[in-house]
Coordinates of C-alpha atoms and ligand atoms in Angstrom, one line a residue:
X436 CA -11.4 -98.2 43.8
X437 CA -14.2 -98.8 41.0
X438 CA -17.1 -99.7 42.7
X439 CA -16.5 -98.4 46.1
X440 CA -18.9 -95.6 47.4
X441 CA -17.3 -92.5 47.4
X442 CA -16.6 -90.4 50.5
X443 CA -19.3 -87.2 50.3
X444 CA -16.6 -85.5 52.5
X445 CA -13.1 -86.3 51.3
X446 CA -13.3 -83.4 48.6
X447 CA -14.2 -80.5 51.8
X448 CA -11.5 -82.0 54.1
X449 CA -9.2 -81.6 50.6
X450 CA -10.5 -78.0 50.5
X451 CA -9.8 -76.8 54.0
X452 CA -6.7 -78.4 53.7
X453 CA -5.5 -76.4 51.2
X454 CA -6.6 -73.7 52.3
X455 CA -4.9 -73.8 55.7
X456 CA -1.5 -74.7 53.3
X457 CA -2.1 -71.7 51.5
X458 CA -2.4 -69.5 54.7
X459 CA 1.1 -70.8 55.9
X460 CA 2.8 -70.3 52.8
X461 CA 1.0 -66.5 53.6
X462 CA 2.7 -66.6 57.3
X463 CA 5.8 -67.4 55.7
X464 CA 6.2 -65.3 53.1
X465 CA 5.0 -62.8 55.6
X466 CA 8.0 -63.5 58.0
X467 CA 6.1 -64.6 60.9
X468 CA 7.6 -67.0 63.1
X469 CA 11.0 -69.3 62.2
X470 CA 13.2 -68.7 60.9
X471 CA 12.3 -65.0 61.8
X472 CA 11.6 -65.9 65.3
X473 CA 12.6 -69.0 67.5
X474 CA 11.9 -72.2 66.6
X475 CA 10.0 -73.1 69.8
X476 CA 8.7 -69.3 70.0
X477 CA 4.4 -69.0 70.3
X478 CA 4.6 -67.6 66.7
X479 CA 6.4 -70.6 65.1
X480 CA 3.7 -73.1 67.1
X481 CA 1.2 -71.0 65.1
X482 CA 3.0 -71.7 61.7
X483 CA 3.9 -75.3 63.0
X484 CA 0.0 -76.3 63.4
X485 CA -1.5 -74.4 60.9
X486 CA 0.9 -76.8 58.4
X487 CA 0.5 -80.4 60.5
X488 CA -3.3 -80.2 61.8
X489 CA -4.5 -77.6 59.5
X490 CA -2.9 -78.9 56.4
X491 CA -1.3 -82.1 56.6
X492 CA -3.4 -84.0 59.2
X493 CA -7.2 -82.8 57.7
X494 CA -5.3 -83.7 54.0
X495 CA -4.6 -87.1 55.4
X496 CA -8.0 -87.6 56.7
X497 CA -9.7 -86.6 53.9
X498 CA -8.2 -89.5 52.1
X499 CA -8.3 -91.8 54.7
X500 CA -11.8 -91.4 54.4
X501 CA -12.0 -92.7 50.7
X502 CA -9.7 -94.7 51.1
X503 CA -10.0 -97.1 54.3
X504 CA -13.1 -98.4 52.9
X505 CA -11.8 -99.6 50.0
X506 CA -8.5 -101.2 51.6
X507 CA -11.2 -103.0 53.6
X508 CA -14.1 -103.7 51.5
X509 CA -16.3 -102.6 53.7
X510 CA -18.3 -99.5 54.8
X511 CA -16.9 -97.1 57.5
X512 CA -17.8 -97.1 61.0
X513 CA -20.0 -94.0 60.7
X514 CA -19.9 -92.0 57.2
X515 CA -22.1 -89.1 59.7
X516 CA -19.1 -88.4 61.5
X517 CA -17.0 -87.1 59.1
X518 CA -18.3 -83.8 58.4
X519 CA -19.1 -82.8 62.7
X520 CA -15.3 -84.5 62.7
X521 CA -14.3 -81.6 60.3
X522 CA -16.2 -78.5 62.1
X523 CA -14.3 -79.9 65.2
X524 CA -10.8 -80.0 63.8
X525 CA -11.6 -76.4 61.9
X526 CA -12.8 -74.8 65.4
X527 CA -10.5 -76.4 67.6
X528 CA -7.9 -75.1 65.4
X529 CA -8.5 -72.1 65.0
X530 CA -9.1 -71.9 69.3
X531 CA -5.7 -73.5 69.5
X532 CA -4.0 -70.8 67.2
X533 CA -5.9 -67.7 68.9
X534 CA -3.9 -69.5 72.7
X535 CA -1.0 -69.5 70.5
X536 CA -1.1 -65.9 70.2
X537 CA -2.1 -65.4 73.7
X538 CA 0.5 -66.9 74.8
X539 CA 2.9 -64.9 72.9
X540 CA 1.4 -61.7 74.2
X541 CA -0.6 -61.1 71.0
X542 CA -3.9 -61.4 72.2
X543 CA -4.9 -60.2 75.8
X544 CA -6.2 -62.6 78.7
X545 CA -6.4 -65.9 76.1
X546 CA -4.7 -68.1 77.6
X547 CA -7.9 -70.3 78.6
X548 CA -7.8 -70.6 74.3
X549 CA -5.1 -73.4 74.8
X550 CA -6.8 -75.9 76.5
X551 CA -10.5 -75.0 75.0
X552 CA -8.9 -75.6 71.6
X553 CA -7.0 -78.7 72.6
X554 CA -10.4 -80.1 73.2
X555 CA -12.2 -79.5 70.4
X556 CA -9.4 -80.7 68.5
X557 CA -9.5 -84.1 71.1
X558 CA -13.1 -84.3 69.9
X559 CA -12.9 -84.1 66.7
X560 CA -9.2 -86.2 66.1
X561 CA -11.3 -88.7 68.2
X562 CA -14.2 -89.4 66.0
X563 CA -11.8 -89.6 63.0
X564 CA -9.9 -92.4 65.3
X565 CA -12.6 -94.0 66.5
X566 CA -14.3 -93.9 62.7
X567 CA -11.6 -95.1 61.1
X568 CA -9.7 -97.4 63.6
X569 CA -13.0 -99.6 64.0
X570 CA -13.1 -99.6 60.0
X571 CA -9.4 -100.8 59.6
X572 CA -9.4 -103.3 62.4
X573 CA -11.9 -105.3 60.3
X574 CA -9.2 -106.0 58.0
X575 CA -5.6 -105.6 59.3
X576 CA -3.5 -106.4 56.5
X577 CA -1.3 -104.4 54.0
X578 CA -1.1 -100.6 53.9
X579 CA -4.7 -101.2 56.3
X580 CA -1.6 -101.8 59.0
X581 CA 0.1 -99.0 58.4
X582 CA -2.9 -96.9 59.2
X583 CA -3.8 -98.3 62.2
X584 CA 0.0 -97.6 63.4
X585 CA -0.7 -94.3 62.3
X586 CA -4.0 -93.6 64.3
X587 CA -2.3 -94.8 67.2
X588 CA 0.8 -92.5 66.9
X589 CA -1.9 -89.4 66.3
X590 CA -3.6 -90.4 69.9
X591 CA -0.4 -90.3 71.4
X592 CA 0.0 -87.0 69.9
X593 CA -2.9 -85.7 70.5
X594 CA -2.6 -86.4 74.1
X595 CA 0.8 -84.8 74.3
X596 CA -0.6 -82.0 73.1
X597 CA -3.5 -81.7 75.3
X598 CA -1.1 -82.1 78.4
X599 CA 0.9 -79.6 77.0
X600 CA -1.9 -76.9 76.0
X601 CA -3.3 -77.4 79.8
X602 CA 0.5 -77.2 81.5
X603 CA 1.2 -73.9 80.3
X604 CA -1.8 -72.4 81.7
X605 CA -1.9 -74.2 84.7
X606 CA 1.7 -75.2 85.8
X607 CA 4.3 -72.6 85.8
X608 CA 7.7 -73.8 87.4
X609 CA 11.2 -75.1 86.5
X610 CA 10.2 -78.8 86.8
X611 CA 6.9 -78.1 84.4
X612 CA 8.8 -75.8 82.2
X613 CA 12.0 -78.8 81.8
X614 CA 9.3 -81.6 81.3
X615 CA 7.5 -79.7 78.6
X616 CA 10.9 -79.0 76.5
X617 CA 11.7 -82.6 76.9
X618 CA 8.0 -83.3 76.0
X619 CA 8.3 -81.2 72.9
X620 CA 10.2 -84.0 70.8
X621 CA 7.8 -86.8 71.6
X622 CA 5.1 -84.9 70.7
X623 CA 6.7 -83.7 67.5
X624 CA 7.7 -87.8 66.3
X625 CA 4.6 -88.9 67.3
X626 CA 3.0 -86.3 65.2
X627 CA 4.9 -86.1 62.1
X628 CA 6.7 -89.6 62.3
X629 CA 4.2 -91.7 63.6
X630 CA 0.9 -90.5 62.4
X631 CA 1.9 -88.2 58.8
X632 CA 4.8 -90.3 57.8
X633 CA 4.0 -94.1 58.4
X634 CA 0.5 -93.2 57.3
X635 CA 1.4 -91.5 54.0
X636 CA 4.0 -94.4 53.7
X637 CA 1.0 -97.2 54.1
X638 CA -1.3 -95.2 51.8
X639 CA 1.3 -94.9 49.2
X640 CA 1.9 -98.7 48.7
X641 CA -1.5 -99.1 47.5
X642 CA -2.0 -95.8 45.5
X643 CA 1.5 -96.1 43.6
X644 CA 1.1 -100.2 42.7
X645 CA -2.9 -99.4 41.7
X646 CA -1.7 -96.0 39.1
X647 CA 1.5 -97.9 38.0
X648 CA -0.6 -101.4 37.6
X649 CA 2.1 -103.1 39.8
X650 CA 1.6 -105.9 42.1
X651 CA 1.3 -105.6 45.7
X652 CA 4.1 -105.6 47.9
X653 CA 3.5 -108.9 49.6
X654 CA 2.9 -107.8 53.7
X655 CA 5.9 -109.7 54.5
X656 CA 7.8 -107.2 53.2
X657 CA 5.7 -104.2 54.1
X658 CA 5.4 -105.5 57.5
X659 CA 9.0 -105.5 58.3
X660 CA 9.1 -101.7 56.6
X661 CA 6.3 -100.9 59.4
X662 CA 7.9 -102.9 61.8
X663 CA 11.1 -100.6 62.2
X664 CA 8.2 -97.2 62.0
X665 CA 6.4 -98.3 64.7
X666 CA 9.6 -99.2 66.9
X667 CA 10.8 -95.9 66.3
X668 CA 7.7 -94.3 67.0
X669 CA 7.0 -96.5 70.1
X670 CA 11.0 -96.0 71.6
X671 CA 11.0 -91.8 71.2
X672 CA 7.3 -91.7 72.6
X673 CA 7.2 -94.8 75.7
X674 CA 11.5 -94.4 76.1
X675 CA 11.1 -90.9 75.8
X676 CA 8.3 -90.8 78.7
X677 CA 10.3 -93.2 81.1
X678 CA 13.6 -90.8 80.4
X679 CA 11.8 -88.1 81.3
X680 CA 10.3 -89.9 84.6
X681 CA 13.8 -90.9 85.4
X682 CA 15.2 -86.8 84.8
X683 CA 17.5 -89.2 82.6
X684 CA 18.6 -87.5 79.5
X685 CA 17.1 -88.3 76.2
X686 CA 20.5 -88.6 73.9
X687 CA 20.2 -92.5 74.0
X688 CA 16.6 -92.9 73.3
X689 CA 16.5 -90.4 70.6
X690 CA 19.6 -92.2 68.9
X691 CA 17.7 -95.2 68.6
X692 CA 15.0 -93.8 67.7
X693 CA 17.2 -92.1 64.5
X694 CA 18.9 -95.6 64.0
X695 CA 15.4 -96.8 63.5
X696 CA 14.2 -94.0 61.5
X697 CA 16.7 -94.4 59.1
X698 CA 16.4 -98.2 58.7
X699 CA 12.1 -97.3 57.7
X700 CA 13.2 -95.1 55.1
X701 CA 16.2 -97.2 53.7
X702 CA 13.5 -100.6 53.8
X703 CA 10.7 -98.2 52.3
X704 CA 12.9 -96.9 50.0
X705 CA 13.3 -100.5 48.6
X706 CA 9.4 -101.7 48.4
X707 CA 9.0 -98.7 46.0
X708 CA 11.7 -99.4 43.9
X709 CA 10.2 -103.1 43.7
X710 CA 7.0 -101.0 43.3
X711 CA 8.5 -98.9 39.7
X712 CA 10.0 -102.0 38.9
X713 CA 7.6 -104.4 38.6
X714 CA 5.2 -101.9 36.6
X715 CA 3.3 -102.7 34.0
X716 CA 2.4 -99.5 32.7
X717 CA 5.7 -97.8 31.5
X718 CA 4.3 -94.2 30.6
X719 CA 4.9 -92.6 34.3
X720 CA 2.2 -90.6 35.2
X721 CA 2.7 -86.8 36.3
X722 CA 1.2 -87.6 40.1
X723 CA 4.2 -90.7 39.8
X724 CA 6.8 -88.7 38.5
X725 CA 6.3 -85.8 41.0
X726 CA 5.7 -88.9 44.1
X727 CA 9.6 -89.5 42.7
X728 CA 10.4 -86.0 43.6
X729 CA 9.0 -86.3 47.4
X730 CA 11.2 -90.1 47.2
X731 CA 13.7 -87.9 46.5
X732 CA 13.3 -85.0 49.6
X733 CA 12.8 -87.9 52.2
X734 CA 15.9 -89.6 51.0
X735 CA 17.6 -86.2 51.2
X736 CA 15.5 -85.8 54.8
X737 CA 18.0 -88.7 55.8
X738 CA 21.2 -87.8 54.5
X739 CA 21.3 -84.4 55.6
X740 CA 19.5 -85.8 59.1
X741 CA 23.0 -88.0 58.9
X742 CA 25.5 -85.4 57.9
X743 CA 24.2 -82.5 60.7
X744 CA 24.4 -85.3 63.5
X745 CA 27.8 -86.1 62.2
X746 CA 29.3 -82.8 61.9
X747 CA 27.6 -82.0 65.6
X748 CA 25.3 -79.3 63.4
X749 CA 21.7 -80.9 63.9
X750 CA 19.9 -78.7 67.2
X751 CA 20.8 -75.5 65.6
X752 CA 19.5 -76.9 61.6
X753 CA 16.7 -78.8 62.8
X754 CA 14.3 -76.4 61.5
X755 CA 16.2 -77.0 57.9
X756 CA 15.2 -80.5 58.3
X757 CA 11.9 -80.4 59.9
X758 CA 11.6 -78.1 56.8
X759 CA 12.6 -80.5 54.4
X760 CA 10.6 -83.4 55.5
X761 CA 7.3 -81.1 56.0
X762 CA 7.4 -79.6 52.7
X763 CA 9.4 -81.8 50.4
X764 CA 8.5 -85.3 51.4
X765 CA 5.0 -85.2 53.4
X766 CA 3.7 -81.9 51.6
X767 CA 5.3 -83.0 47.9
X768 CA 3.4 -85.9 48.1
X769 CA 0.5 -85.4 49.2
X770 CA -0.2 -82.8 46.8
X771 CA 0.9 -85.4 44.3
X772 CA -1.5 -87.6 45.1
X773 CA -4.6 -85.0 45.4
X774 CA -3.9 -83.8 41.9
X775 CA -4.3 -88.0 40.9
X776 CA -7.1 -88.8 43.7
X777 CA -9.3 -85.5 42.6
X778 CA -9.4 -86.5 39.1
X779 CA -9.8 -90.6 39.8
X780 CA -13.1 -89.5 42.0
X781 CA -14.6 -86.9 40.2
X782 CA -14.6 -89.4 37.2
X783 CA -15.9 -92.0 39.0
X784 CA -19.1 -89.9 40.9
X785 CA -19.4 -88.2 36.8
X786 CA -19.5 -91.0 34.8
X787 CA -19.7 -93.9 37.1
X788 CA -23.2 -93.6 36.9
X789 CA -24.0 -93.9 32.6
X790 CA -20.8 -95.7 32.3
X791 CA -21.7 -97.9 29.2
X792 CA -24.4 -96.2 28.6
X793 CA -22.7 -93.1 26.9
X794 CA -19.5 -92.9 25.7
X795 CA -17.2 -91.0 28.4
X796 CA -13.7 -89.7 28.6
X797 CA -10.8 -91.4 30.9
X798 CA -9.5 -90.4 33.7
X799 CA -6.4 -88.5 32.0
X800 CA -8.9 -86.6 29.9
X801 CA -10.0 -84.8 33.1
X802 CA -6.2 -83.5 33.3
X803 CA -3.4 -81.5 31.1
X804 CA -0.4 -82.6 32.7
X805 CA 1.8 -80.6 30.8
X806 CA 0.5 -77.6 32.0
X807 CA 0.4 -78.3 35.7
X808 CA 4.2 -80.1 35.8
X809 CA 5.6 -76.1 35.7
X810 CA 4.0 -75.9 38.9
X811 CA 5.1 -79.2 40.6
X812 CA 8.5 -78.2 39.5
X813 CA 8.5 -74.7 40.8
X814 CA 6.9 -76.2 44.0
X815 CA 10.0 -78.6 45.1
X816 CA 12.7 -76.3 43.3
X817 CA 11.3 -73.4 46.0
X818 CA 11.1 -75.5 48.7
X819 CA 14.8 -77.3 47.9
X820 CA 16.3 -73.5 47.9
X821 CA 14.1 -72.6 50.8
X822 CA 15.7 -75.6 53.0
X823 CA 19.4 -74.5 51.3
X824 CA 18.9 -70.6 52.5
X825 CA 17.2 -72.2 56.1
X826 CA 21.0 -73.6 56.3
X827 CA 22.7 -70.8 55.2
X828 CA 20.3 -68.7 57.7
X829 CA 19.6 -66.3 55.1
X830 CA 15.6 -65.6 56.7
X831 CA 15.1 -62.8 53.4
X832 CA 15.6 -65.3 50.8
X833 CA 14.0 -67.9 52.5
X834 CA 10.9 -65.4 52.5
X835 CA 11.2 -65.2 48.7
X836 CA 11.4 -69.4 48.0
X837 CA 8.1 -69.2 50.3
X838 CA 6.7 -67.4 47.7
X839 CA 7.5 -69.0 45.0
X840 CA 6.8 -72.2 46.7
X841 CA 3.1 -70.2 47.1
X842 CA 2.7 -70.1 43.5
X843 CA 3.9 -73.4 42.7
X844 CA 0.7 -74.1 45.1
X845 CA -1.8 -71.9 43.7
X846 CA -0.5 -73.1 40.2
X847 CA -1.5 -77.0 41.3
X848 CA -4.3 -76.0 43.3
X849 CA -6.2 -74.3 40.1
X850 CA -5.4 -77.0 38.2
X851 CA -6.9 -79.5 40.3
X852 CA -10.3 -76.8 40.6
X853 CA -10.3 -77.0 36.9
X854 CA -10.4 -80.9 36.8
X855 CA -12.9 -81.2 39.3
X856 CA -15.4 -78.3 37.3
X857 CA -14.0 -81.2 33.8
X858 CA -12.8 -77.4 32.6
X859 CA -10.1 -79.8 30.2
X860 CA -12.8 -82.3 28.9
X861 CA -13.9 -81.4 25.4
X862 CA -17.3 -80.3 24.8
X863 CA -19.3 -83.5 23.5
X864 CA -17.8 -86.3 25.9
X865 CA -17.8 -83.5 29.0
X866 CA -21.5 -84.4 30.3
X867 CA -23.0 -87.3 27.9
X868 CA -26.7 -88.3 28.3
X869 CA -28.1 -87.7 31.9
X870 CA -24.1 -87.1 33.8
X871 CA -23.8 -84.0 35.9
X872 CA -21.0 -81.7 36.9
X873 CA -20.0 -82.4 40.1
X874 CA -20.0 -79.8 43.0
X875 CA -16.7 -78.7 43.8
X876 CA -16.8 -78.9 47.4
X877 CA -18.5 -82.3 48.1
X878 CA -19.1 -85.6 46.5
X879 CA -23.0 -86.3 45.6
X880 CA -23.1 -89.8 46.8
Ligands
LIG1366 C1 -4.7 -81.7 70.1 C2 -3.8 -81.4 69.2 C3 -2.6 -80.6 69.5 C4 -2.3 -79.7 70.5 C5 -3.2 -79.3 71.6 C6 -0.9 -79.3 70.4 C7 -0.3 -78.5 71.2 C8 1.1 -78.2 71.2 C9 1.8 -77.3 72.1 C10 1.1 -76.6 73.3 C11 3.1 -77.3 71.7 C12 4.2 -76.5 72.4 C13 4.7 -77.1 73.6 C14 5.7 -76.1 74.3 O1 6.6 -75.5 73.6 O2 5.7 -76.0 75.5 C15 3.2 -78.1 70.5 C16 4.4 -78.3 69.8 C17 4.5 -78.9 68.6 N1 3.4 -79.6 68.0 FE1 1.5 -79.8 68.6 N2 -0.4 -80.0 69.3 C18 -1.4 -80.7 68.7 C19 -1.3 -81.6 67.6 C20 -0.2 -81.7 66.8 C21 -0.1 -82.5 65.7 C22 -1.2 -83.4 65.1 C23 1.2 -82.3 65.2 C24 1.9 -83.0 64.0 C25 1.3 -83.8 63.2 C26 1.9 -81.4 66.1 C27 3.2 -81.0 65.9 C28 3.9 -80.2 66.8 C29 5.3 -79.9 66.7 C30 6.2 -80.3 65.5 C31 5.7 -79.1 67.8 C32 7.0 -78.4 68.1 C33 7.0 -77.0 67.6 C34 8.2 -76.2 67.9 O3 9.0 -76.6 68.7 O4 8.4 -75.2 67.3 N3 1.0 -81.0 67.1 N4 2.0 -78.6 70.2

């Protein structure tokens, strides 16, 4: 990444990110929606978006934004765009969360909030398609692939959820009301496969071999890893359509679309073990050790995914394991990687510029690991217990792992305020000759 531009944005979309995970940790520990109410009740979609758009999805785009550039060499589409992108995302949103409550009787006459908020959200996951899409076409290769996989799934999302947010206010009906339930799936591993999983897998490739000084996984490899995600993706979402076309039911495509699931995450798990093994830097890293502990959750994602089909268990856990893959793998590692990506760019826009000129810290300077593991730890103990107690339907104690997953968060989240204020960087080497302290909310590119 030294001596790319860096994204003015990527730090506010990193921000609001958190923020909105913070504010669903809030509606959990609060009780609102699953496991307190249904899993496909209005409350729980509130919950459900404020973690995958609000969090994980403006999260991913944030980096995407630093990042696709780089994986290219070249500039993106339109750098303007990202900012109008994020007021978009924020407003539709927060327009798709108020029909949410509307629809569960919680606000008066708001239905009309569904749709108005499924567009905004259309406008602004459009730009960020468009933006990015045209940026990683001009170099299809590597994790670049991934993305671009990834985009596509988050259209077909996207749309699902449009047609969704505009059937429930305007089609009411046993036929509309059977094709959104069978709808509901495809939407759901479009979004969090497709788009948040294969994405975060693509993006990981690069970020663990460039912190571990490993080589590349050759795209051979990779591309058969991304071959199986995308067939997944592609059989649930176009098999999924025709089955619902053809009032077939959906156990056959959905089975091969788990078949195919499983093979990704078995073929993924071994490019990063090739990853740790050929490292050249033996010292592990905290982001790389606590990127283990998300490895960890999505190989757990699949055996428990295995061992509820088998035992004819998996409709009434499948909030357990959406759980598990939201918070432990996607969530676990993404906050991984922020902690590292926070403190790699706010050295770079610090010292970048007298580099050589000055004498300046390193990157690990900007950090105190040992301090912020307690919280990485308390963050995937809370969230292994919360998935146990989700099993065990115990909704109280899964209240209290939501908290203490909260202050694993807010533990990681002020460590990663104080490396971007260099709060950890002693006194004489913290701004040398003519550097300045960076603004915590946006790069000044
Ligand atoms: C334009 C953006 C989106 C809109 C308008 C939208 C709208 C909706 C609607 C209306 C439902 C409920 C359908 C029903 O029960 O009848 C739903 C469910 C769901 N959505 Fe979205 N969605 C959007 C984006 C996303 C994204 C990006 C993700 C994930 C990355 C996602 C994940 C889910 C999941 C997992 C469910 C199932 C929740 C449950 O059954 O409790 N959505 N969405």
């Amino acid at each position: 990444m030294i001596g790319a531009s860096i994204s003015r944005w990527t730090m506010s979309y990193f921000a609001m990110a958190v923020g909105w995970l913070l504010a669903a940790q809030a509606i959990m520990v609060a009780g609102f929606g699953f496991p307190a109410a249904d899993i496909a009740s209005p409350d729980t979609l509130v919950l459900v978006h404020v973690v995958s758009i609000g969090w994980l999805s403006t999260a991913m785009c944030g980096g995407l934004f630093q990042f696709v550039p780089v994986l290219t060499a070249k500039p993106l589409f339109a750098e303007k765009w990202a900012l109008p992108a994020l007021g978009l995302l924020t407003a539709g949103l927060t327009t798709l969360l108020a029909g949410f409550l509307a629809l569960g009787g919680r606000l008066p006459d708001g239905l009309w909030l569904l749709p108005a908020g499924a567009f905004l959200l259309v406008a602004g996951f459009g730009l960020i398609i468009v933006d990015l899409g045209l940026t990683s076409w001009l170099r299809p290769t590597g994790p670049t692939r991934f993305i671009l996989v990834g985009l596509a799934s988050l259209c077909a999302t996207v749309t699902f959820g449009t047609v969704f947010a505009v059937a429930l206010v305007s089609c009411s009906g046993s036929t509309c009301a059977t094709m959104l339930d069978a709808g509901v799936p495809l939407h759901a591993i479009a979004g969090v496969g497709g788009w948040l999983t294969l994405t975060a897998m693509g993006v990981s490739y690069r970020l663990l071999s460039m912190f571990m000084l490993s080589p590349d996984v050759d795209d051979r490899t990779s591309g058969t890893t991304l071959l199986a995600g995308a067939l997944a993706t592609a059989v649930a979402v176009a098999g999924g359509i025709i089955a619902v076309a053809l009032s077939s039911g959906m156990n056959v495509i959905l089975s091969i679309a788990a078949a195919l699931g499983l093979a990704t995450i078995a073929l993924y798990g071994r490019d990063v073990i090739a990853i740790f093994r050929a490292r050249r830097r033996r010292q592990l890293e905290l982001n790389i050790r606590m990127a283990a502990l998300s490895f960890v959750s999505l190989g757990g994602t699949a055996l428990l995914g295995v061992m509820l089909v088998l035992t004819g268990n998996f409709a009434a856990h499948v909030g357990a394991f959406v759980y598990l893959v939201v918070f432990g793998w996607l969530s676990g590692l993404v906050l991984a990687k922020l902690y590292k990506i926070v403190a790699f760019l706010t050295w770079l826009e610090t010292y970048g510029p007298v580099m050589g000129r000055s004498p300046t810290p390193r990157v690990q300077d900007l950090v105190a690991e040992e301090r912020a593991s307690k919280w990485f730890v308390t963050y995937h103990a809370a969230v292994w217990v919360g998935m146990l107690m989700l099993l065990a339907d115990q909704p109280s104690a899964f209240r209290a792992t939501a908290m203490a997953m909260a202050i694993g968060t807010i533990g990681i989240v002020r460590e990663v305020v104080r490396t971007r204020r260099l709060a950890d960087v002693a006194d004489p080497l913290r701004l040398p000759g003519g550097a300045r302290e960076p603004h915590l909310l946006f790069a000044r590119n």
